[in-house]
Short mmCIF file of C-alpha atoms in Angstrom, two decimals:
data_model
loop_
_atom_site.label_atom_id
_atom_site.label_comp_id
_atom_site.label_asym_id
_atom_site.label_seq_id
_atom_site.Cartn_x
_atom_site.Cartn_y
_atom_site.Cartn_z
CA MET A 3 0.06 0.11 0.02
CA VAL A 4 1.18 3.47 -0.91
CA LEU A 5 -0.11 6.74 0.43
CA LEU A 6 0.57 10.04 -1.28
CA VAL A 7 0.00 13.21 0.71
CA LEU A 8 -0.96 15.73 -1.86
CA MET A 9 -0.50 19.45 -0.73
CA ALA A 10 -1.25 21.30 -4.05
CA GLY A 11 -3.00 24.59 -3.57
CA ILE A 12 -6.31 25.31 -4.94
CA VAL A 13 -6.85 28.50 -7.20
CA GLU A 14 -10.47 29.09 -6.96
CA SER A 15 -12.59 30.46 -9.78
CA ALA A 16 -16.16 31.19 -9.69
CA TRP A 17 -18.40 29.89 -12.37
CA SER A 18 -20.92 32.41 -13.45
CA GLN A 19 -23.81 32.60 -15.90
CA GLU A 20 -21.57 33.76 -18.71
CA ASN A 21 -19.28 30.81 -18.54
CA ALA A 22 -22.15 28.45 -18.88
CA THR A 23 -24.09 27.35 -21.84
CA LYS A 24 -27.32 27.01 -19.86
CA ILE A 25 -28.12 26.86 -16.30
CA HIS A 26 -31.89 26.03 -15.31
CA THR A 27 -34.01 24.34 -12.60
CA VAL A 28 -34.81 20.87 -13.90
CA TRP A 29 -37.10 19.62 -10.92
CA ASP A 30 -38.79 21.38 -7.84
CA LYS A 31 -41.96 19.22 -7.38
CA ALA A 32 -41.06 17.95 -3.72
CA PRO A 33 -40.40 19.86 -0.69
CA HIS A 34 -36.72 18.34 -0.88
CA ASN A 35 -35.34 17.48 -4.24
CA ALA A 36 -31.89 15.98 -4.26
CA PHE A 37 -29.27 13.40 -4.91
CA PRO A 38 -29.40 13.33 -8.58
CA ASP A 39 -27.65 11.17 -11.19
CA LEU A 40 -27.51 11.53 -15.01
CA ILE A 41 -26.93 9.24 -18.04
CA ARG A 42 -27.55 8.70 -21.56
CA PHE A 43 -29.81 5.99 -22.92
CA LYS A 44 -31.22 5.40 -26.31
CA ASN A 45 -30.65 9.09 -27.41
CA HIS A 46 -32.15 10.48 -24.23
CA PHE A 47 -30.98 11.85 -20.97
CA TYR A 48 -32.11 9.73 -17.79
CA ALA A 49 -32.06 11.31 -14.46
CA ALA A 50 -32.67 9.93 -11.11
CA ILE A 51 -33.51 12.10 -7.91
CA ARG A 52 -34.76 11.65 -4.45
CA GLU A 53 -37.97 13.48 -3.49
CA GLY A 54 -38.63 13.86 0.18
CA ASN A 55 -39.54 16.02 2.87
CA ASN A 56 -36.09 16.75 4.14
CA HIS A 57 -32.42 15.96 3.76
CA MET A 58 -32.78 13.37 6.64
CA PRO A 59 -34.23 11.89 8.79
CA ASP A 60 -37.17 11.09 6.56
CA LYS A 61 -39.40 8.18 5.72
CA SER A 62 -41.02 9.84 2.77
CA GLY A 63 -37.92 9.45 0.37
CA GLN A 64 -38.71 8.19 -3.00
CA VAL A 65 -36.67 7.91 -6.40
CA ARG A 66 -38.11 9.86 -9.13
CA LEU A 67 -36.94 8.82 -12.64
CA LEU A 68 -37.01 11.04 -15.58
CA ARG A 69 -36.29 11.49 -19.31
CA SER A 70 -35.46 14.26 -21.85
CA LYS A 71 -34.64 14.43 -25.44
CA ASP A 72 -32.69 17.71 -25.09
CA GLY A 73 -32.16 18.31 -21.57
CA GLU A 74 -34.68 21.18 -21.44
CA ASP A 75 -38.15 19.25 -21.23
CA TRP A 76 -38.26 16.25 -18.84
CA GLU A 77 -41.03 13.52 -18.63
CA ASP A 78 -41.73 11.34 -15.62
CA VAL A 79 -41.09 7.75 -16.49
CA GLY A 80 -40.97 6.03 -12.88
CA LEU A 81 -41.29 6.26 -9.48
CA LEU A 82 -39.63 3.92 -6.68
CA ASP A 83 -40.57 3.90 -3.36
CA LEU A 84 -41.20 1.49 -0.45
CA ALA A 85 -43.80 2.05 2.56
CA ASN A 86 -42.23 3.18 5.73
CA TYR A 87 -38.49 3.39 4.24
CA ASP A 88 -36.53 6.09 3.28
CA VAL A 89 -35.28 5.33 -0.61
CA ARG A 90 -32.19 7.46 -0.85
CA GLU A 91 -29.43 8.21 -3.73
CA ALA A 92 -30.27 6.32 -6.87
CA ARG A 93 -27.26 5.72 -9.15
CA LEU A 94 -27.59 4.80 -12.76
CA SER A 95 -25.91 2.67 -14.95
CA VAL A 96 -26.41 0.65 -18.16
CA THR A 97 -26.09 -3.16 -17.96
CA PRO A 98 -24.45 -5.14 -20.63
CA GLU A 99 -27.82 -6.42 -21.64
CA GLY A 100 -28.90 -2.96 -22.60
CA ARG A 101 -31.27 -1.98 -19.51
CA ILE A 102 -30.93 0.95 -17.24
CA MET A 103 -30.08 -0.23 -13.53
CA VAL A 104 -31.14 2.11 -10.76
CA LEU A 105 -29.11 1.13 -7.46
CA THR A 106 -30.55 2.85 -4.56
CA ALA A 107 -30.10 2.49 -0.56
CA VAL A 108 -33.11 1.79 1.54
CA GLY A 109 -33.02 2.64 4.95
CA VAL A 110 -34.81 3.60 8.42
CA TYR A 111 -32.97 6.40 10.48
CA ASP A 112 -33.69 7.27 13.75
CA LYS A 113 -30.66 9.00 15.60
CA GLY A 114 -28.55 6.68 13.41
CA TYR A 115 -29.54 4.05 10.79
CA GLN A 116 -31.48 1.27 12.27
CA GLU A 117 -31.62 -0.49 8.73
CA LEU A 118 -29.80 0.17 5.70
CA PHE A 119 -29.42 -1.91 2.65
CA PRO A 120 -29.09 -1.88 -1.31
CA MET A 121 -32.18 -2.46 -3.53
CA VAL A 122 -32.07 -2.21 -7.49
CA SER A 123 -34.54 -1.80 -10.08
CA PHE A 124 -34.46 -2.33 -13.91
CA SER A 125 -35.75 -1.03 -17.00
CA ASP A 126 -37.16 -2.84 -19.93
CA LYS A 127 -35.19 -2.34 -23.02
CA SER A 128 -37.20 0.73 -24.01
CA GLY A 129 -36.28 2.36 -21.03
CA LEU A 130 -39.87 3.25 -20.22
CA ASN A 131 -40.88 0.69 -17.76
CA PHE A 132 -39.00 0.01 -14.50
CA SER A 133 -39.35 -3.25 -12.29
CA ASP A 134 -40.31 -2.84 -8.43
CA LEU A 135 -37.30 -2.59 -6.16
CA THR A 136 -35.71 -5.69 -5.36
CA ARG A 137 -33.19 -6.38 -2.41
CA THR A 138 -29.63 -7.39 -3.50
CA THR A 139 -27.64 -10.14 -1.94
CA MET A 140 -23.74 -10.43 -1.34
CA ASP A 141 -21.25 -12.86 0.07
CA LEU A 142 -20.12 -10.30 2.64
CA SER A 143 -21.32 -10.20 6.23
CA SER A 144 -24.28 -8.06 6.37
CA SER A 145 -24.29 -4.97 8.41
CA LEU A 146 -25.42 -1.46 7.78
CA ASP A 147 -24.80 -1.47 3.98
CA TRP A 148 -24.57 1.06 1.41
CA ILE A 149 -23.42 0.12 -2.35
CA TRP A 150 -23.34 3.75 -3.23
CA SER A 151 -22.60 3.62 -6.91
CA LEU A 152 -22.02 1.08 -9.99
CA THR A 153 -19.67 1.09 -12.98
CA TRP A 154 -19.53 -1.47 -15.71
CA HIS A 155 -16.18 -2.75 -17.13
CA LYS A 156 -16.14 -5.53 -19.62
CA ASN A 157 -19.37 -6.92 -18.65
CA VAL A 158 -18.64 -6.78 -14.82
CA GLY A 159 -20.41 -4.25 -12.50
CA TYR A 160 -18.10 -2.94 -9.75
CA GLY A 161 -19.44 -0.88 -6.64
CA VAL A 162 -17.82 -0.02 -3.54
CA ILE A 163 -19.85 -0.92 -0.39
CA TYR A 164 -19.59 1.02 2.97
CA GLN A 165 -20.59 -0.75 6.11
CA ILE A 166 -21.36 1.35 9.18
CA LYS A 167 -19.80 -0.44 12.28
CA GLU A 168 -19.35 0.46 15.71
CA GLY A 169 -15.59 0.31 15.53
CA GLY A 170 -15.71 2.34 12.25
CA TRP A 171 -16.83 2.37 8.66
CA GLU A 172 -15.34 0.15 6.21
CA THR A 173 -15.36 0.21 2.27
CA HIS A 174 -15.03 -3.05 0.24
CA LEU A 175 -14.85 -3.49 -3.53
CA LEU A 176 -17.59 -5.83 -4.98
CA LYS A 177 -18.45 -7.10 -8.34
CA THR A 178 -21.75 -8.47 -9.91
CA VAL A 179 -22.72 -9.70 -13.34
CA ASP A 180 -26.34 -9.46 -13.00
CA GLY A 181 -26.79 -6.31 -10.62
CA LYS A 182 -28.50 -8.46 -7.96
CA HIS A 183 -25.81 -10.74 -6.38
CA PHE A 184 -22.67 -9.09 -5.46
CA GLU A 185 -19.25 -10.93 -4.77
CA TRP A 186 -16.21 -9.55 -2.68
CA VAL A 187 -13.28 -8.66 -4.11
CA SER A 188 -11.04 -6.67 -1.60
CA GLN A 189 -11.12 -4.05 1.23
CA ILE A 190 -10.32 -0.48 0.43
CA ASP A 191 -8.72 0.43 3.75
CA THR A 192 -8.38 4.25 3.54
CA GLY A 193 -9.03 4.87 7.35
CA GLY A 194 -11.14 8.03 8.38
CA ASN A 195 -14.59 6.39 8.08
CA PRO A 196 -14.80 6.06 4.32
CA ASN A 197 -18.30 5.92 2.45
CA GLU A 198 -19.41 7.43 -0.86
CA ALA A 199 -17.44 6.33 -3.66
CA THR A 200 -17.36 6.43 -7.23
CA ILE A 201 -15.27 4.01 -9.52
CA ARG A 202 -13.79 4.69 -13.12
CA PHE A 203 -11.46 2.83 -15.54
CA ASP A 204 -8.63 4.23 -17.49
CA ARG A 205 -8.12 2.89 -21.24
CA LYS A 206 -5.83 0.01 -19.88
CA GLY A 207 -8.25 -1.00 -17.40
CA LYS A 208 -6.71 0.33 -14.06
CA MET A 209 -9.43 0.98 -11.58
CA TYR A 210 -9.35 4.39 -9.92
CA VAL A 211 -11.99 5.04 -6.98
CA LEU A 212 -12.76 8.66 -5.50
CA VAL A 213 -13.76 8.06 -1.88
CA ARG A 214 -15.32 10.37 0.50
CA ARG A 215 -14.13 10.21 4.35
CA GLU A 216 -15.90 11.53 7.34
CA ALA A 217 -13.19 10.78 10.24
CA ASP A 218 -9.66 11.94 11.01
CA ASP A 219 -8.70 14.77 8.64
CA GLN A 220 -11.85 14.04 6.58
CA MET A 221 -9.83 14.80 3.23
CA GLY A 222 -11.05 12.64 0.37
CA MET A 223 -8.76 9.91 -1.30
CA ILE A 224 -8.09 8.43 -4.75
CA ALA A 225 -7.56 4.84 -4.55
CA SER A 226 -6.16 2.83 -7.85
CA ALA A 227 -5.34 -0.65 -8.37
CA GLU A 228 -4.60 -2.85 -11.44
CA PHE A 229 -6.57 -5.98 -12.05
CA PRO A 230 -7.67 -8.18 -10.19
CA TYR A 231 -8.01 -4.87 -7.84
CA LYS A 232 -6.62 -6.22 -4.65
CA ASP A 233 -3.36 -4.21 -4.19
CA TRP A 234 -4.32 -0.45 -3.55
CA GLU A 235 -2.43 2.70 -3.47
CA PHE A 236 -3.73 5.80 -2.16
CA SER A 237 -3.44 9.54 -2.83
CA ARG A 238 -4.82 11.92 -0.09
CA LEU A 239 -6.67 15.01 -1.33
CA ASN A 240 -6.44 18.39 0.36
CA ILE A 241 -10.24 18.90 0.07
CA ARG A 242 -13.25 17.28 1.79
CA LEU A 243 -15.63 15.68 -0.43
CA GLY A 244 -19.65 15.07 -0.53
CA GLY A 245 -21.40 13.05 -3.20
CA PRO A 246 -17.97 12.70 -5.24
CA ASN A 247 -18.10 11.92 -8.92
CA PHE A 248 -15.55 12.13 -11.55
CA LEU A 249 -14.74 11.19 -15.26
CA PHE A 250 -11.66 10.76 -17.24
CA LEU A 251 -11.04 14.25 -19.11
CA ASN A 252 -7.98 12.43 -21.07
CA LYS A 253 -5.62 9.58 -20.04
CA ASP A 254 -3.91 12.11 -17.70
CA GLN A 255 -6.67 14.39 -16.28
CA LEU A 256 -9.95 13.89 -14.39
CA VAL A 257 -13.02 15.97 -13.84
CA ILE A 258 -14.21 15.97 -10.34
CA GLY A 259 -17.58 17.07 -9.25
CA SER A 260 -18.14 17.39 -5.48
CA ARG A 261 -19.48 19.25 -2.37
CA TYR A 262 -16.72 22.15 -1.99
CA HIS A 263 -16.61 23.07 1.83
CA GLN A 264 -15.82 26.99 2.15
CA PRO A 265 -15.92 29.48 4.96
CA GLY A 266 -18.87 30.93 3.72
CA GLY A 267 -20.64 27.55 3.41
CA PRO A 268 -20.58 24.71 1.12
CA LYS A 269 -20.82 24.89 -2.67
CA THR A 270 -20.93 22.50 -5.43
CA ALA A 271 -17.81 22.70 -7.78
CA ILE A 272 -16.08 21.06 -10.63
CA PHE A 273 -12.49 20.41 -10.22
CA THR A 274 -9.99 19.41 -12.79
CA SER A 275 -7.14 17.44 -11.55
CA ASP A 276 -4.39 15.13 -12.54
CA LEU A 277 -4.52 11.40 -11.67
CA ASP A 278 -3.25 11.77 -8.21
CA GLY A 279 -5.94 14.55 -7.40
CA ASN A 280 -3.52 17.63 -7.71
CA PHE A 281 -6.59 20.44 -8.49
CA LEU A 282 -6.01 22.47 -11.28
CA SER A 283 -9.04 24.71 -11.77
CA PRO A 284 -12.17 24.43 -9.57
CA MET A 285 -15.21 25.94 -10.92
CA VAL A 286 -17.86 27.00 -8.25
CA LEU A 287 -21.48 26.35 -9.39
CA PRO A 288 -24.38 28.59 -8.51
CA SER A 289 -25.10 26.76 -5.43
CA GLY A 290 -25.31 26.91 -1.50
CA GLY A 291 -26.56 25.56 1.60
CA ASP A 292 -27.76 22.01 1.28
CA THR A 293 -26.05 21.18 -2.11
CA SER A 294 -23.87 18.88 -4.19
CA TYR A 295 -24.16 15.30 -5.60
CA PRO A 296 -23.48 15.94 -9.27
CA GLY A 297 -24.41 13.60 -11.94
CA MET A 298 -21.90 14.24 -14.87
CA ILE A 299 -21.82 13.01 -18.43
CA PHE A 300 -19.92 14.15 -21.56
CA HIS A 301 -22.22 14.91 -24.57
CA LYS A 302 -21.64 17.01 -27.70
CA ARG A 303 -18.25 18.59 -26.46
CA HIS A 304 -19.90 19.75 -23.23
CA LEU A 305 -19.67 18.32 -19.63
CA TRP A 306 -23.37 18.06 -18.58
CA VAL A 307 -23.59 18.48 -14.80
CA MET A 308 -27.01 17.90 -12.76
CA TYR A 309 -26.82 18.75 -9.22
CA TYR A 310 -28.96 20.02 -6.43
CA SER A 311 -28.86 23.07 -4.49
CA SER A 312 -30.96 25.41 -1.97
CA HIS A 313 -29.43 28.46 -2.80
CA GLU A 314 -32.71 29.80 -3.98
CA GLY A 315 -34.67 28.56 -1.20
CA LYS A 316 -35.76 25.01 -0.96
CA SER A 317 -33.70 22.22 -2.59
CA ASN A 318 -34.01 21.80 -6.26
CA ILE A 319 -32.44 20.04 -9.11
CA TYR A 320 -30.31 22.07 -11.51
CA LEU A 321 -28.60 21.39 -15.04
CA THR A 322 -25.75 23.13 -16.52
CA GLN A 323 -23.45 22.49 -19.52
CA ILE A 324 -19.70 23.41 -19.54
CA PRO A 325 -17.82 23.36 -22.68
CA ILE A 326 -15.00 20.92 -22.43
CA LYS A 327 -12.55 23.47 -23.78
CA GLN A 328 -13.06 25.39 -20.50
CA LEU A 329 -12.17 22.44 -18.58
CA LYS A 330 -8.49 22.12 -19.90
CA PRO A 331 -5.92 24.15 -18.33
#
């Protein structure tokens, strides 16, 4: 295991209306609209958002599934809920069979989680009909479990489960071929109560994992490993993360989206970095208060970013487009 401590400074730049192609509200129907994800499927944008009464605790949480041809007009194509449970962040992916997989966390929260487990739904091949939520299975001792996101690579889905335990939180790499049953691969031992994590692969199949941490110094980390993804190297970032997401901009650079903690309060920001997480050009999106969890895709020479924020009052869902050329230093 190798640990690199990154001390690079961050030069902050505000992201204004003049820089963005479009910034507009996508969804504001519920008292609290949050935790979006965004993908492309059959020439449409698909989004998943959580609707609830508040951030948490809340037993009213449900996942709304939306579709749009152009990113402007959105239609409702599904609702995932479970009586007396909070259905939380849904992460979207496209399975090797050509269906949308919706991965959620379902729980009961009362001064801490009393129950927490992953559930999944799948679309038909049209993307217009979704199955009821089904609980996943895994060959790992069950605790309070959350598989926060899933990334497919060579017909295998990889996700990082975090388990909430009395002695500290743990993160483990899991894999699946059907999205329903998960097998243990290795522990990703970052320390510091790791939790939310997003996985991406470079062109040669090396895995990179962006990990949020909530204890010790609370700084985020990038973990990386070659196949079979058991021998990990770690790079400690110099920022805290919240709702971390990232994409490869090219073979040497990443685009990272996250909550950005500042003295005046949290924002949502987009960072360009090298593969070790040395940040080059943060862009602060119009945001504030309860905010972050950007869903991100590249489409037509733009980075499309869907995120939630409460800077205009209650928490709503926003979408912006950033020209890729403005991400490159």
